[in-house]
Short mmCIF file of N, CA and C in Angstrom, two decimals:
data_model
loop_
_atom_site.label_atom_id
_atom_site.label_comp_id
_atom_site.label_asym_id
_atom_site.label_seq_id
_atom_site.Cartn_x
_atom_site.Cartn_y
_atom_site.Cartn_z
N UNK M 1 50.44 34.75 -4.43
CA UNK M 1 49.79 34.07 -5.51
C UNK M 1 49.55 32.63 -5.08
N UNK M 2 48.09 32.16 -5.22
CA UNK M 2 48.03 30.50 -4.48
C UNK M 2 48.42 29.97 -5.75
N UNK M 3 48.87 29.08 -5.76
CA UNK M 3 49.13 27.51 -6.20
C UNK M 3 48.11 26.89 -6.68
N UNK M 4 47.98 26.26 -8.27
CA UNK M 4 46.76 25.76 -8.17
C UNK M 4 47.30 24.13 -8.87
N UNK M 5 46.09 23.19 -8.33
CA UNK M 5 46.79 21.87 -9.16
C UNK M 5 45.61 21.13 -10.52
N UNK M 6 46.48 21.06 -11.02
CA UNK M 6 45.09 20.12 -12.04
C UNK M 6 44.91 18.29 -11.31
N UNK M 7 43.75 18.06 -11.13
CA UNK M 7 43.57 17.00 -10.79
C UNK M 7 43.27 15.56 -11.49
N UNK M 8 43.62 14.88 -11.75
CA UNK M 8 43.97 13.46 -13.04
C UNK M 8 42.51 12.69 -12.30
N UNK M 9 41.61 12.20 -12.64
CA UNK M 9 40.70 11.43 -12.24
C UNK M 9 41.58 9.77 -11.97
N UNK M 10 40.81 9.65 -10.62
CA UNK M 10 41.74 8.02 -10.39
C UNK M 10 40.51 7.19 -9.45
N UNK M 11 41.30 6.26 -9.16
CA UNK M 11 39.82 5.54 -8.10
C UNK M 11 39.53 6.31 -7.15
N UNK M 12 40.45 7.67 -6.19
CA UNK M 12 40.14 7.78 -5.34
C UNK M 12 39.40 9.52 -5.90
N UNK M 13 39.95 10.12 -6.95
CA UNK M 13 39.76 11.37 -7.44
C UNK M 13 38.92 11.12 -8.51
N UNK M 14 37.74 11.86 -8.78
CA UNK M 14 36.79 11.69 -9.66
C UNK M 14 36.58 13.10 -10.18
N UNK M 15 37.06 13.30 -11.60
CA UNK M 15 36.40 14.90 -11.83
C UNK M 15 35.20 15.09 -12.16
N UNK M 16 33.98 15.77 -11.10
CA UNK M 16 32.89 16.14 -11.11
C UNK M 16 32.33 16.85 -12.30
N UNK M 17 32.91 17.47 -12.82
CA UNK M 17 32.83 18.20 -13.87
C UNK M 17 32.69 17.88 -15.23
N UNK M 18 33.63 16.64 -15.37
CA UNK M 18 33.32 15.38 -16.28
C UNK M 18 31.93 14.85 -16.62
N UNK M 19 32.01 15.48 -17.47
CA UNK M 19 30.14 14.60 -18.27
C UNK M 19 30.55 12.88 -18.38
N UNK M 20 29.26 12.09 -17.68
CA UNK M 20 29.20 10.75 -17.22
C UNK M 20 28.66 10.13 -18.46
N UNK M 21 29.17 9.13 -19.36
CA UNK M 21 28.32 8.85 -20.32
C UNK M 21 28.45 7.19 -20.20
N UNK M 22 27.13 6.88 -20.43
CA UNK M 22 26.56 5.11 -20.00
C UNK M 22 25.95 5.10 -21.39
N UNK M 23 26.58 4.47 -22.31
CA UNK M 23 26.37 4.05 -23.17
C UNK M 23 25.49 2.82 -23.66
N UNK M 24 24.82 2.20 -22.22
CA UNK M 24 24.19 1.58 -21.69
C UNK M 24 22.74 1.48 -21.60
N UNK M 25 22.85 2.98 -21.13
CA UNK M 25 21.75 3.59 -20.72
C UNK M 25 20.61 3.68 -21.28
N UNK M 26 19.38 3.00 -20.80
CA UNK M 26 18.03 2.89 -21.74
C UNK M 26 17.16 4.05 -21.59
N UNK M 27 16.86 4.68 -22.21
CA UNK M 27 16.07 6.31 -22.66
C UNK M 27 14.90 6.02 -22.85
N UNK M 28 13.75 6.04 -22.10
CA UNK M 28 12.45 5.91 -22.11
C UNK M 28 12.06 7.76 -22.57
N UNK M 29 10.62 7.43 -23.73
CA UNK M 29 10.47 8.66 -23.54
C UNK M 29 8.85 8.82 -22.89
N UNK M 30 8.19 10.41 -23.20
CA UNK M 30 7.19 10.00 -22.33
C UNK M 30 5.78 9.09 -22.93
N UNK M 31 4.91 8.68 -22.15
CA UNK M 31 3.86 7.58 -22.45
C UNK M 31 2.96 9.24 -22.87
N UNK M 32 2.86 10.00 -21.86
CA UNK M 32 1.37 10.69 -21.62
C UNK M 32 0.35 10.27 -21.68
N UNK M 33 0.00 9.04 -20.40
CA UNK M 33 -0.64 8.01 -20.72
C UNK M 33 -1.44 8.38 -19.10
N UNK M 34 -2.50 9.01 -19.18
CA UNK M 34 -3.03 9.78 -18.24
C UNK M 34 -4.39 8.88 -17.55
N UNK M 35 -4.57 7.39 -18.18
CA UNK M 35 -5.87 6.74 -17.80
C UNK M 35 -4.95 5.19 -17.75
N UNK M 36 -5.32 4.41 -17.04
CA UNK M 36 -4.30 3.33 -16.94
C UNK M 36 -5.28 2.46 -17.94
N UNK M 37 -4.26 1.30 -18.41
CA UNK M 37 -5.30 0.68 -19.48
C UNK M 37 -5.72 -0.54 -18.62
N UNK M 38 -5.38 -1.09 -17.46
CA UNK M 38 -6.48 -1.85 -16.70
C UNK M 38 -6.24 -1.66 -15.09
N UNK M 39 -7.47 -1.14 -14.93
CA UNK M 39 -7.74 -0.38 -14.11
C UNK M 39 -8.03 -1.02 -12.52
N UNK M 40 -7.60 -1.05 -11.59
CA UNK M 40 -7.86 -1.29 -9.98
C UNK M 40 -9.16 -1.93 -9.92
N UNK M 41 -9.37 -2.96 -9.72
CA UNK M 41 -10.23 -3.93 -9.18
C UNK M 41 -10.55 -4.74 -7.93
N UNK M 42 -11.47 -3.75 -7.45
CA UNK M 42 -11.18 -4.02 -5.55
C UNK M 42 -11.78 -5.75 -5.90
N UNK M 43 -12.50 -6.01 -6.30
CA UNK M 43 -13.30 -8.10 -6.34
C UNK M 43 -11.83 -8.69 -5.93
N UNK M 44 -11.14 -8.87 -7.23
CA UNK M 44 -10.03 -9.94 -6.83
C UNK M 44 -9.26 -9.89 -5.55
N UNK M 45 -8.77 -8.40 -5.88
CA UNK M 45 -8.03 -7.78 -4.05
C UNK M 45 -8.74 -8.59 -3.40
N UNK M 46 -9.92 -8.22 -2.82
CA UNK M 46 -10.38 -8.54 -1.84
C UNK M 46 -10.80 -9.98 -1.54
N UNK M 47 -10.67 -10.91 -2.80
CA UNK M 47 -10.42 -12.35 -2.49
C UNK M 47 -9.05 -12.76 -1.84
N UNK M 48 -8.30 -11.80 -2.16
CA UNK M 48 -7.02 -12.06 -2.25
C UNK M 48 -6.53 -11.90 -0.28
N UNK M 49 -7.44 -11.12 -0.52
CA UNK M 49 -6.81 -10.69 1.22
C UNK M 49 -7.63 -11.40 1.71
N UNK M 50 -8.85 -11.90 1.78
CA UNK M 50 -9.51 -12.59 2.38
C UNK M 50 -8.72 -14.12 2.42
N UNK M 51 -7.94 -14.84 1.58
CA UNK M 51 -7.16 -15.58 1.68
C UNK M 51 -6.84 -16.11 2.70
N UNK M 52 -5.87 -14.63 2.26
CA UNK M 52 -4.67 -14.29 3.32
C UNK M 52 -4.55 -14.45 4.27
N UNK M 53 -5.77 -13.70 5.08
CA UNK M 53 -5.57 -13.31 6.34
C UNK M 53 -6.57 -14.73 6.97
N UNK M 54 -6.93 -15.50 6.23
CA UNK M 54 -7.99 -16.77 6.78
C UNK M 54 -6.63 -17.93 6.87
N UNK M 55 -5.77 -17.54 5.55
CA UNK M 55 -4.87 -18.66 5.96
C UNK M 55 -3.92 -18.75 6.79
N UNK M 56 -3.56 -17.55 7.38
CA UNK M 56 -2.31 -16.81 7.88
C UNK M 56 -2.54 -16.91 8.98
N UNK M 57 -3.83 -16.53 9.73
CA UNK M 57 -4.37 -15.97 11.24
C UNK M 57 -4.93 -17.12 11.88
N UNK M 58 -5.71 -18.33 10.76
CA UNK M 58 -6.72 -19.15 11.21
C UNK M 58 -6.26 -20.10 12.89
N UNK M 59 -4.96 -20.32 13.01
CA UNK M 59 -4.86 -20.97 14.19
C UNK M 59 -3.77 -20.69 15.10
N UNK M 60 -4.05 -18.74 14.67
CA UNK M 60 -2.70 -17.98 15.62
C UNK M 60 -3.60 -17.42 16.50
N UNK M 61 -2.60 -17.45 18.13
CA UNK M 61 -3.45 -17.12 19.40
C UNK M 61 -2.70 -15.55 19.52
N UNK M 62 -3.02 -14.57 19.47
CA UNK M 62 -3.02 -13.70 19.52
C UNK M 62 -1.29 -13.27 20.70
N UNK M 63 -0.13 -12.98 20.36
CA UNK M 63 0.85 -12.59 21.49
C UNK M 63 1.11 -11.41 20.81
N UNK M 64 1.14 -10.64 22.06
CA UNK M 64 1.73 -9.07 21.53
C UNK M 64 3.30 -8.77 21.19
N UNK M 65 3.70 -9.99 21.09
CA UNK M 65 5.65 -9.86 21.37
C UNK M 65 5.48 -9.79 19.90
N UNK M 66 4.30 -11.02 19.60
CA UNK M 66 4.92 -11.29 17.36
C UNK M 66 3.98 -10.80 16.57
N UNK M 67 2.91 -9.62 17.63
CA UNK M 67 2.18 -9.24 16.30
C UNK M 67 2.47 -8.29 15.70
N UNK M 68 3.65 -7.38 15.93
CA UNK M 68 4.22 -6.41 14.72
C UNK M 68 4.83 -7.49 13.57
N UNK M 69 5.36 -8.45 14.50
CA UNK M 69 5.90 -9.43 12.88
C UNK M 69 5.07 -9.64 12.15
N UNK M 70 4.49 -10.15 12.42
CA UNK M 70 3.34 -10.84 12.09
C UNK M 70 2.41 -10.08 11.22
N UNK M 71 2.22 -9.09 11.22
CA UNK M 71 1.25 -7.89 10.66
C UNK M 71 1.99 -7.44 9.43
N UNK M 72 3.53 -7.14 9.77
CA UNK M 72 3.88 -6.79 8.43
C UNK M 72 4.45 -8.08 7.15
N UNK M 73 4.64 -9.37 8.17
CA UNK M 73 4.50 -10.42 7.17
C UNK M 73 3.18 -10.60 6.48
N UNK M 74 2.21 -10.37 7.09
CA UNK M 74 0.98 -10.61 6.17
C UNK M 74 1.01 -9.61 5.18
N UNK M 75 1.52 -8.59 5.36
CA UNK M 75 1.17 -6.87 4.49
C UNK M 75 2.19 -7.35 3.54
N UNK M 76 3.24 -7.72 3.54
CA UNK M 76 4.45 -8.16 2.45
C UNK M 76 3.93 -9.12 1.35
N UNK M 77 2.81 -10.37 2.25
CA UNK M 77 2.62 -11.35 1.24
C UNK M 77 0.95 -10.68 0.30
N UNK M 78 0.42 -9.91 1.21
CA UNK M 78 -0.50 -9.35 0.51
C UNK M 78 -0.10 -8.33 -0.94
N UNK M 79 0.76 -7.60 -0.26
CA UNK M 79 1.86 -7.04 -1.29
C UNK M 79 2.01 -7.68 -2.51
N UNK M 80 2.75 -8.70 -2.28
CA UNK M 80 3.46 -9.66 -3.40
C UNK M 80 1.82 -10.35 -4.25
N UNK M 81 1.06 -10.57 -3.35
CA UNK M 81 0.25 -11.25 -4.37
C UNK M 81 -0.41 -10.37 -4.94
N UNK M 82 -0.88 -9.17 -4.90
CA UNK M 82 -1.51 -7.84 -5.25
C UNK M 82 -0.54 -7.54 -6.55
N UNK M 83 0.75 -7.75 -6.71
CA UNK M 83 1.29 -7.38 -7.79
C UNK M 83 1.63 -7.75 -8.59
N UNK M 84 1.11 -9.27 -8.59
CA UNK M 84 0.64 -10.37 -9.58
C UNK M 84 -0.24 -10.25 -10.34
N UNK M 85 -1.24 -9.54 -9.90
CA UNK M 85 -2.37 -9.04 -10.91
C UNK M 85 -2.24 -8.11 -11.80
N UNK M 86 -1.00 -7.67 -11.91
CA UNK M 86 -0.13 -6.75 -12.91
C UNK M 86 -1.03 -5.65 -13.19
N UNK M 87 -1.83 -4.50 -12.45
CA UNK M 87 -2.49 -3.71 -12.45
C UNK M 87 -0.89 -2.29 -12.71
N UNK M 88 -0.88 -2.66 -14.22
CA UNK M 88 0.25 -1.78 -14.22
C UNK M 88 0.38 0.00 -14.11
N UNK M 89 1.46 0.08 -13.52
CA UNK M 89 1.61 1.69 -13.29
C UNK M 89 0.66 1.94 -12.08
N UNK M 90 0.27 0.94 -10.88
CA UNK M 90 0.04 1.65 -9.75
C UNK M 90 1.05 1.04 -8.94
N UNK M 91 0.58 2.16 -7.90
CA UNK M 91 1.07 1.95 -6.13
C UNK M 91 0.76 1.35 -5.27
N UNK M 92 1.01 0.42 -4.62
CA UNK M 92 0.04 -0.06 -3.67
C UNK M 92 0.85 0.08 -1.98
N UNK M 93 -0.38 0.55 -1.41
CA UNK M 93 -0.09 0.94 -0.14
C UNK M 93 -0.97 -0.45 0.63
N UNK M 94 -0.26 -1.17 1.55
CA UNK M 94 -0.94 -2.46 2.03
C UNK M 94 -0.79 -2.04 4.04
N UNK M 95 -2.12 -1.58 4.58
CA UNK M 95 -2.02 -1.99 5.92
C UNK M 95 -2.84 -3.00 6.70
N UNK M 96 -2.21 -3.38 7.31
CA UNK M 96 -2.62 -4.43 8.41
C UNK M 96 -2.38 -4.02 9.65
N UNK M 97 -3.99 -4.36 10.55
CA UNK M 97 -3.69 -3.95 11.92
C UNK M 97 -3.94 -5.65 12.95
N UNK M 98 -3.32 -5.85 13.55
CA UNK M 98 -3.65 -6.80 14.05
C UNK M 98 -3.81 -6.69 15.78
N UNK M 99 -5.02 -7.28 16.79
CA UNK M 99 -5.10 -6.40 17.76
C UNK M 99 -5.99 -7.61 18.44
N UNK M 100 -5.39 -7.76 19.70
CA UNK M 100 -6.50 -9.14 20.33
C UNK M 100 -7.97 -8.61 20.46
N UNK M 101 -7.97 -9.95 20.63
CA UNK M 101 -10.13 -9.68 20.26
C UNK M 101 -10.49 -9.73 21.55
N UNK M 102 -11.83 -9.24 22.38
CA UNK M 102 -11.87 -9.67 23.91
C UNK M 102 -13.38 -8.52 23.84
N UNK M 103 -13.89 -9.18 22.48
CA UNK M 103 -15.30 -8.50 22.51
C UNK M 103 -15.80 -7.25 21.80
N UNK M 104 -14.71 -6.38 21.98
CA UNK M 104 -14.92 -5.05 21.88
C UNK M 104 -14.85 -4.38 20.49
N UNK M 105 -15.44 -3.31 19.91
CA UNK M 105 -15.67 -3.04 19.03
C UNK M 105 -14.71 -1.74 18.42
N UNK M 106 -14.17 -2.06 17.29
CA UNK M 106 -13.31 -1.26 16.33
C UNK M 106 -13.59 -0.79 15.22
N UNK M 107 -12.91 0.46 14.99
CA UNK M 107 -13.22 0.86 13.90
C UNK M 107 -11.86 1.94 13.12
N UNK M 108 -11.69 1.67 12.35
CA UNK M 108 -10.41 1.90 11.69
C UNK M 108 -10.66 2.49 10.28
N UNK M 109 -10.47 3.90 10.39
CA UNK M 109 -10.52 5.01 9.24
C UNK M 109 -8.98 5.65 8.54
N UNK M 110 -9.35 5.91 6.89
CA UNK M 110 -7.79 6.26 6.66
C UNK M 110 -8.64 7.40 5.67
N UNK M 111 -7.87 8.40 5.42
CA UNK M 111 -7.88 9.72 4.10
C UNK M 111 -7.29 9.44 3.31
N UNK M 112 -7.54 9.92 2.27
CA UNK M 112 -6.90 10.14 1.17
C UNK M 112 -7.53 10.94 0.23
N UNK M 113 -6.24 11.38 -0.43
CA UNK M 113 -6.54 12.73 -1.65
C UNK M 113 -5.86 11.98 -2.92
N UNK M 114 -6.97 11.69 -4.23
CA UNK M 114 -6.59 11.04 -5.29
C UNK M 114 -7.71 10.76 -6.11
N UNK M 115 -7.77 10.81 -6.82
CA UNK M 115 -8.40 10.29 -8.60
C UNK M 115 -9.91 9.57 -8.45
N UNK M 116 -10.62 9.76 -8.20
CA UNK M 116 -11.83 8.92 -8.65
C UNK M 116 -11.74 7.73 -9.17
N UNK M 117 -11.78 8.28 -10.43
CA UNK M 117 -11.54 7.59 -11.71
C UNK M 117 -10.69 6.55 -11.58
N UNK M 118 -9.33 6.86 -11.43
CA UNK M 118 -8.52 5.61 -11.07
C UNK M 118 -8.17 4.87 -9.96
N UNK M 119 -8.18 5.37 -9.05
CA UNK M 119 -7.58 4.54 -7.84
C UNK M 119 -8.95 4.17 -7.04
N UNK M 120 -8.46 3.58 -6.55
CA UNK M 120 -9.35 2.62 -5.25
C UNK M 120 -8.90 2.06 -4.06
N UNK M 121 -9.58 1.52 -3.55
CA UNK M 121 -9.36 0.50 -2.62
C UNK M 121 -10.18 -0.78 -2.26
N UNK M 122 -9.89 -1.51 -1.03
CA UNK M 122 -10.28 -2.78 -0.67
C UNK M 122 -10.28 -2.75 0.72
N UNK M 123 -11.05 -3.34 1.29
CA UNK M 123 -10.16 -3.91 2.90
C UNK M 123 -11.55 -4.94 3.37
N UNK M 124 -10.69 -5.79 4.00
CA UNK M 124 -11.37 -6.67 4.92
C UNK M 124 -10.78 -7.06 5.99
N UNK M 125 -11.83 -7.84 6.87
CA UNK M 125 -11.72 -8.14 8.45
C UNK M 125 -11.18 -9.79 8.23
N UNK M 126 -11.12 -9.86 9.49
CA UNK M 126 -10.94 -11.46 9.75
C UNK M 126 -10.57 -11.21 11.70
N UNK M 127 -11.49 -12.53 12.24
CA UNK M 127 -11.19 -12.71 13.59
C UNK M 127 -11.55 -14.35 14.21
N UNK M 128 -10.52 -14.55 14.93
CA UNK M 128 -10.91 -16.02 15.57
C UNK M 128 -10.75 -15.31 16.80
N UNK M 129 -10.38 -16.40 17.87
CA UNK M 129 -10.56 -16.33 18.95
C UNK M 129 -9.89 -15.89 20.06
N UNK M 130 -9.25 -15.23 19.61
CA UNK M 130 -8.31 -14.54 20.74
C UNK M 130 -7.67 -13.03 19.48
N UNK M 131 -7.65 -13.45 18.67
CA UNK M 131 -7.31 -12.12 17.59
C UNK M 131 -8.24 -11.58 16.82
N UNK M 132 -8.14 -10.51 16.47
CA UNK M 132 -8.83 -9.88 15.05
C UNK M 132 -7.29 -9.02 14.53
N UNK M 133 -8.34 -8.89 12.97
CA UNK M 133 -7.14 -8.33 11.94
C UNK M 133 -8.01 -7.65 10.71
N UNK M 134 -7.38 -6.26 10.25
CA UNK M 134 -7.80 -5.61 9.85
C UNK M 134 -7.02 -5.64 8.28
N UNK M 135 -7.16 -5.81 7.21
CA UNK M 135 -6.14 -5.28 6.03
C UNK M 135 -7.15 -4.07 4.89
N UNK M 136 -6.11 -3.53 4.64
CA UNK M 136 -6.60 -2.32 3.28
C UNK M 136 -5.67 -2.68 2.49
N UNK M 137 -5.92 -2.32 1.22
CA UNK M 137 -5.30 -2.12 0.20
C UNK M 137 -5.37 -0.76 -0.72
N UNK M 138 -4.54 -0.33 -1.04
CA UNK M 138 -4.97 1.24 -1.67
C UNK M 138 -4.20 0.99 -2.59
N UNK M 139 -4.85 1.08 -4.42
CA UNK M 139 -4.43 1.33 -5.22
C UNK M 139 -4.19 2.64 -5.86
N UNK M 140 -3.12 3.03 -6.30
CA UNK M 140 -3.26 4.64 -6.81
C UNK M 140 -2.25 4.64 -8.17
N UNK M 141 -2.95 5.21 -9.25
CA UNK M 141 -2.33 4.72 -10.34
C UNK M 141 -1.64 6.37 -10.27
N UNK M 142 -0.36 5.61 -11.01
CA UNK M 142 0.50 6.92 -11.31
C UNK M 142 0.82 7.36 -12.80
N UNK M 143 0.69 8.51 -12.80
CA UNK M 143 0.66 9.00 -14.23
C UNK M 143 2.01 9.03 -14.95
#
């Protein structure tokens, strides 16, 4: 016959089984709010990144050691200012490619599967003299 033990919940023993109650706890219920009430606006974005990348890039010489830094610091601050415009209940996906310049010609394609109606995007260029730089912005509202 095994042995069985009852177990006392303590800091190190927790009974799983124990219903967790957070009395705390804020209970959203649902919106069913299937159309966002202000909607993705590539104009401002795209002032916005145009900024960016004029103020950010304008008198950087292109080194391959700091342009991963460098690419995702711009994508962070593009980020942050993109979500100032309180385009509420989306996603935003922010890339930046950054890639020395030396004449030659690029071209940079992305897919996506999503909404007409709501989501969008943006992107613009920027290049001086030893760099170019690419940013998108993809808004995608979530239901």
């Amino acid at each position: 016959m095994a042995d069985s033990a009852i177990l006392e919940p303590t800091a190190n023993n927790v009974d799983v089984a124990a219903p967790v109650q957070n009395l705390n706890a804020v209970v959203y219920e649902n919106t069913y709010q299937m159309k966002p009430e202000k909607k993705f606006k590539s104009e401002p974005v795209l002032r916005i990144v145009n900024e960016i990348l004029q103020s950010r890039l304008q008198k950087v010489k292109y080194d391959p050691a700091k342009a991963f830094d460098l690419a995702r610091s711009v994508a962070n601050e593009i980020l942050a200012a993109v979500k100032k415009l309180e385009f509420d209940r989306y996603k935003f996906v922010v890339e930046v490619f950054i890639f020395e310049f030396k004449g030659q010609g690029v071209r940079v394609a992305s897919r996506a599967l999503w909404d007409t109606t709501t989501d969008s995007y943006t992107s613009a260029s920027y290049k001086n003299g030893s760099l170019s730089a690419v940013a998108a912005v993809f808004g995608a509202f979530m239901e």
